[in-house]
Amino acid sequence: MHVLQRRQIGTHMVRTDTLKNQLYGVHQKRRKNIHMALEYIENNLDKEISIRKLAKLCNYNEHYFSTYFKECMGMSPSKYINQLKLDKARFMIVGSDKSITQIAEELGFNSIHYFSRVFKKEFGVPPSIYMDSTRVNLSVNIQNNLY
């Protein structure tokens, strides 16, 4: 025999399964909004991305957006954006002949000094040393494969 659970909300009685469906729908909508923000971030890494812009995109206020983003992603929007930019920078350092300054500018960092500081904090070495070490390792690997 199936017994319906009921829960009192204010003066109204509502079926528990109805509440779950309503909450699931709300969470789905919020998750969809976060996905819109993630897509925007990925497509605009070369620009300065503000929390205000992301919140507006999702129809949230800045505080709520930041809180919910952190709940979904495990980090603040700013940290997430920087992490994506730094991962792309690392790829660009290894896979291109661009200078550190060019890479920083292409990824929307306003200052080469700030870029260097956050790169070193994330990877343990400044981007210039990372560039030198990866290019040396790459040339050694190429020479080893020739012989």
PDB file of C-alpha atoms in Angstrom:
ATOM      1  CA  MET A   1       0.000   0.000   0.000  1.00  0.00           C
ATOM      2  CA  HIS A   2       1.386   3.425  -0.996  1.00  0.00           C
ATOM      3  CA  VAL A   3       1.006   6.163   1.574  1.00  0.00           C
ATOM      4  CA  LEU A   4       1.335   9.756   0.410  1.00  0.00           C
ATOM      5  CA  GLN A   5       3.463  11.914   2.631  1.00  0.00           C
ATOM      6  CA  ARG A   6       2.202  15.390   3.287  1.00  0.00           C
ATOM      7  CA  ARG A   7       3.993  18.384   4.652  1.00  0.00           C
ATOM      8  CA  GLN A   8       2.413  21.485   6.062  1.00  0.00           C
ATOM      9  CA  ILE A   9       3.578  24.763   4.553  1.00  0.00           C
ATOM     10  CA  GLY A  10       1.962  27.703   6.242  1.00  0.00           C
ATOM     11  CA  THR A  11      -1.708  26.817   6.286  1.00  0.00           C
ATOM     12  CA  HIS A  12      -1.576  24.610   3.170  1.00  0.00           C
ATOM     13  CA  MET A  13      -0.919  20.914   2.935  1.00  0.00           C
ATOM     14  CA  VAL A  14       1.299  19.909   0.020  1.00  0.00           C
ATOM     15  CA  ARG A  15       2.389  16.466  -1.135  1.00  0.00           C
ATOM     16  CA  THR A  16       6.108  15.901  -0.484  1.00  0.00           C
ATOM     17  CA  ASP A  17       6.698  14.516  -3.981  1.00  0.00           C
ATOM     18  CA  THR A  18       5.227  17.726  -5.430  1.00  0.00           C
ATOM     19  CA  LEU A  19       7.720  19.766  -3.387  1.00  0.00           C
ATOM     20  CA  LYS A  20      10.628  17.674  -4.664  1.00  0.00           C
ATOM     21  CA  ASN A  21       9.502  18.155  -8.263  1.00  0.00           C
ATOM     22  CA  GLN A  22       9.200  21.885  -7.759  1.00  0.00           C
ATOM     23  CA  LEU A  23      12.645  22.083  -6.136  1.00  0.00           C
ATOM     24  CA  TYR A  24      14.120  19.891  -8.860  1.00  0.00           C
ATOM     25  CA  GLY A  25      12.715  22.265 -11.471  1.00  0.00           C
ATOM     26  CA  VAL A  26      14.182  25.255  -9.661  1.00  0.00           C
ATOM     27  CA  HIS A  27      17.583  23.588  -9.366  1.00  0.00           C
ATOM     28  CA  GLN A  28      17.481  22.642 -13.041  1.00  0.00           C
ATOM     29  CA  LYS A  29      16.808  26.251 -13.990  1.00  0.00           C
ATOM     30  CA  ARG A  30      19.619  27.477 -11.738  1.00  0.00           C
ATOM     31  CA  ARG A  31      21.990  24.881 -13.153  1.00  0.00           C
ATOM     32  CA  LYS A  32      21.042  25.970 -16.663  1.00  0.00           C
ATOM     33  CA  ASN A  33      21.868  29.566 -15.686  1.00  0.00           C
ATOM     34  CA  ILE A  34      25.259  28.502 -14.367  1.00  0.00           C
ATOM     35  CA  HIS A  35      25.905  26.647 -17.640  1.00  0.00           C
ATOM     36  CA  MET A  36      25.111  29.859 -19.513  1.00  0.00           C
ATOM     37  CA  ALA A  37      27.676  31.670 -17.369  1.00  0.00           C
ATOM     38  CA  LEU A  38      30.280  28.930 -17.940  1.00  0.00           C
ATOM     39  CA  GLU A  39      29.732  29.097 -21.680  1.00  0.00           C
ATOM     40  CA  TYR A  40      30.058  32.885 -21.624  1.00  0.00           C
ATOM     41  CA  ILE A  41      33.308  32.622 -19.652  1.00  0.00           C
ATOM     42  CA  GLU A  42      34.810  30.075 -22.050  1.00  0.00           C
ATOM     43  CA  ASN A  43      33.862  32.156 -25.090  1.00  0.00           C
ATOM     44  CA  ASN A  44      35.203  35.406 -23.633  1.00  0.00           C
ATOM     45  CA  LEU A  45      38.471  34.457 -21.954  1.00  0.00           C
ATOM     46  CA  ASP A  46      40.220  37.153 -23.957  1.00  0.00           C
ATOM     47  CA  LYS A  47      38.165  39.855 -22.252  1.00  0.00           C
ATOM     48  CA  GLU A  48      37.816  41.122 -18.726  1.00  0.00           C
ATOM     49  CA  ILE A  49      34.826  39.258 -17.314  1.00  0.00           C
ATOM     50  CA  SER A  50      32.985  40.910 -14.449  1.00  0.00           C
ATOM     51  CA  ILE A  51      30.860  39.176 -11.838  1.00  0.00           C
ATOM     52  CA  ARG A  52      28.250  41.856 -12.486  1.00  0.00           C
ATOM     53  CA  LYS A  53      28.040  40.818 -16.168  1.00  0.00           C
ATOM     54  CA  LEU A  54      27.758  37.117 -15.305  1.00  0.00           C
ATOM     55  CA  ALA A  55      25.120  37.767 -12.646  1.00  0.00           C
ATOM     56  CA  LYS A  56      23.106  39.869 -15.067  1.00  0.00           C
ATOM     57  CA  LEU A  57      23.371  37.138 -17.708  1.00  0.00           C
ATOM     58  CA  CYS A  58      21.833  34.696 -15.212  1.00  0.00           C
ATOM     59  CA  ASN A  59      19.263  37.171 -13.873  1.00  0.00           C
ATOM     60  CA  TYR A  60      20.771  37.072 -10.374  1.00  0.00           C
ATOM     61  CA  ASN A  61      22.205  39.739  -8.136  1.00  0.00           C
ATOM     62  CA  GLU A  62      25.982  39.630  -7.756  1.00  0.00           C
ATOM     63  CA  HIS A  63      26.033  38.227  -4.232  1.00  0.00           C
ATOM     64  CA  TYR A  64      23.579  35.417  -4.991  1.00  0.00           C
ATOM     65  CA  PHE A  65      25.368  34.560  -8.241  1.00  0.00           C
ATOM     66  CA  SER A  66      28.765  34.364  -6.512  1.00  0.00           C
ATOM     67  CA  THR A  67      27.378  32.219  -3.710  1.00  0.00           C
ATOM     68  CA  TYR A  68      25.551  29.840  -6.024  1.00  0.00           C
ATOM     69  CA  PHE A  69      28.463  29.628  -8.476  1.00  0.00           C
ATOM     70  CA  LYS A  70      30.788  28.649  -5.642  1.00  0.00           C
ATOM     71  CA  GLU A  71      28.272  26.067  -4.454  1.00  0.00           C
ATOM     72  CA  CYS A  72      28.100  24.520  -7.952  1.00  0.00           C
ATOM     73  CA  MET A  73      31.741  24.814  -9.003  1.00  0.00           C
ATOM     74  CA  GLY A  74      33.616  24.581  -5.706  1.00  0.00           C
ATOM     75  CA  MET A  75      35.364  27.924  -6.238  1.00  0.00           C
ATOM     76  CA  SER A  76      34.503  31.557  -6.718  1.00  0.00           C
ATOM     77  CA  PRO A  77      33.755  32.858 -10.215  1.00  0.00           C
ATOM     78  CA  SER A  78      36.959  34.936 -10.173  1.00  0.00           C
ATOM     79  CA  LYS A  79      39.086  31.937  -9.256  1.00  0.00           C
ATOM     80  CA  TYR A  80      37.388  29.826 -11.922  1.00  0.00           C
ATOM     81  CA  ILE A  81      37.983  32.485 -14.587  1.00  0.00           C
ATOM     82  CA  ASN A  82      41.639  32.875 -13.608  1.00  0.00           C
ATOM     83  CA  GLN A  83      42.131  29.115 -13.554  1.00  0.00           C
ATOM     84  CA  LEU A  84      40.779  28.783 -17.104  1.00  0.00           C
ATOM     85  CA  LYS A  85      42.913  31.679 -18.287  1.00  0.00           C
ATOM     86  CA  LEU A  86      46.016  30.227 -16.652  1.00  0.00           C
ATOM     87  CA  ASP A  87      45.416  26.784 -18.147  1.00  0.00           C
ATOM     88  CA  LYS A  88      45.063  28.378 -21.564  1.00  0.00           C
ATOM     89  CA  ALA A  89      48.194  30.481 -20.923  1.00  0.00           C
ATOM     90  CA  ARG A  90      50.171  27.356 -20.074  1.00  0.00           C
ATOM     91  CA  PHE A  91      49.014  25.752 -23.315  1.00  0.00           C
ATOM     92  CA  MET A  92      49.896  28.899 -25.287  1.00  0.00           C
ATOM     93  CA  ILE A  93      53.357  29.112 -23.700  1.00  0.00           C
ATOM     94  CA  VAL A  94      54.155  25.577 -24.813  1.00  0.00           C
ATOM     95  CA  GLY A  95      52.373  25.646 -28.159  1.00  0.00           C
ATOM     96  CA  SER A  96      53.241  29.062 -29.590  1.00  0.00           C
ATOM     97  CA  ASP A  97      56.094  31.472 -30.133  1.00  0.00           C
ATOM     98  CA  LYS A  98      54.235  34.339 -28.470  1.00  0.00           C
ATOM     99  CA  SER A  99      55.832  36.355 -25.702  1.00  0.00           C
ATOM    100  CA  ILE A 100      54.533  36.291 -22.140  1.00  0.00           C
ATOM    101  CA  THR A 101      53.244  39.844 -22.618  1.00  0.00           C
ATOM    102  CA  GLN A 102      51.331  38.873 -25.775  1.00  0.00           C
ATOM    103  CA  ILE A 103      49.792  35.862 -24.036  1.00  0.00           C
ATOM    104  CA  ALA A 104      48.767  37.934 -21.011  1.00  0.00           C
ATOM    105  CA  GLU A 105      47.171  40.559 -23.261  1.00  0.00           C
ATOM    106  CA  GLU A 106      45.354  37.967 -25.357  1.00  0.00           C
ATOM    107  CA  LEU A 107      43.854  36.470 -22.220  1.00  0.00           C
ATOM    108  CA  GLY A 108      42.574  39.806 -20.972  1.00  0.00           C
ATOM    109  CA  PHE A 109      45.046  40.412 -18.156  1.00  0.00           C
ATOM    110  CA  ASN A 110      45.453  44.166 -17.722  1.00  0.00           C
ATOM    111  CA  SER A 111      48.908  43.843 -16.238  1.00  0.00           C
ATOM    112  CA  ILE A 112      51.837  41.561 -17.041  1.00  0.00           C
ATOM    113  CA  HIS A 113      52.840  41.801 -13.377  1.00  0.00           C
ATOM    114  CA  TYR A 114      49.457  40.561 -12.187  1.00  0.00           C
ATOM    115  CA  PHE A 115      49.539  37.764 -14.769  1.00  0.00           C
ATOM    116  CA  SER A 116      53.021  36.702 -13.617  1.00  0.00           C
ATOM    117  CA  ARG A 117      51.981  36.780  -9.966  1.00  0.00           C
ATOM    118  CA  VAL A 118      48.866  34.610 -10.422  1.00  0.00           C
ATOM    119  CA  PHE A 119      50.712  32.246 -12.801  1.00  0.00           C
ATOM    120  CA  LYS A 120      53.461  31.714 -10.220  1.00  0.00           C
ATOM    121  CA  LYS A 121      50.897  31.214  -7.459  1.00  0.00           C
ATOM    122  CA  GLU A 122      49.087  28.563  -9.520  1.00  0.00           C
ATOM    123  CA  PHE A 123      52.058  26.670 -11.000  1.00  0.00           C
ATOM    124  CA  GLY A 124      54.914  27.453  -8.614  1.00  0.00           C
ATOM    125  CA  VAL A 125      57.140  29.184 -11.183  1.00  0.00           C
ATOM    126  CA  PRO A 126      56.902  32.469 -13.077  1.00  0.00           C
ATOM    127  CA  PRO A 127      55.718  32.179 -16.691  1.00  0.00           C
ATOM    128  CA  SER A 128      59.148  33.109 -18.076  1.00  0.00           C
ATOM    129  CA  ILE A 129      60.845  30.210 -16.268  1.00  0.00           C
ATOM    130  CA  TYR A 130      57.997  27.881 -17.251  1.00  0.00           C
ATOM    131  CA  MET A 131      58.487  28.967 -20.868  1.00  0.00           C
ATOM    132  CA  ASP A 132      62.254  28.410 -20.760  1.00  0.00           C
ATOM    133  CA  SER A 133      61.957  24.995 -19.091  1.00  0.00           C
ATOM    134  CA  THR A 134      59.268  23.678 -21.412  1.00  0.00           C
ATOM    135  CA  ARG A 135      61.087  24.854 -24.519  1.00  0.00           C
ATOM    136  CA  VAL A 136      64.350  23.272 -23.305  1.00  0.00           C
ATOM    137  CA  ASN A 137      62.519  20.002 -22.539  1.00  0.00           C
ATOM    138  CA  LEU A 138      60.826  20.143 -25.923  1.00  0.00           C
ATOM    139  CA  SER A 139      64.116  20.634 -27.783  1.00  0.00           C
ATOM    140  CA  VAL A 140      65.777  17.813 -25.798  1.00  0.00           C
ATOM    141  CA  ASN A 141      62.879  15.488 -26.657  1.00  0.00           C
ATOM    142  CA  ILE A 142      63.085  16.414 -30.335  1.00  0.00           C
ATOM    143  CA  GLN A 143      66.852  15.808 -30.403  1.00  0.00           C
ATOM    144  CA  ASN A 144      66.452  12.473 -28.629  1.00  0.00           C
ATOM    145  CA  ASN A 145      63.853  11.379 -31.179  1.00  0.00           C
ATOM    146  CA  LEU A 146      66.152  12.298 -34.094  1.00  0.00           C
ATOM    147  CA  TYR A 147      68.891   9.917 -32.986  1.00  0.00           C
TER     148      TYR A 147
END
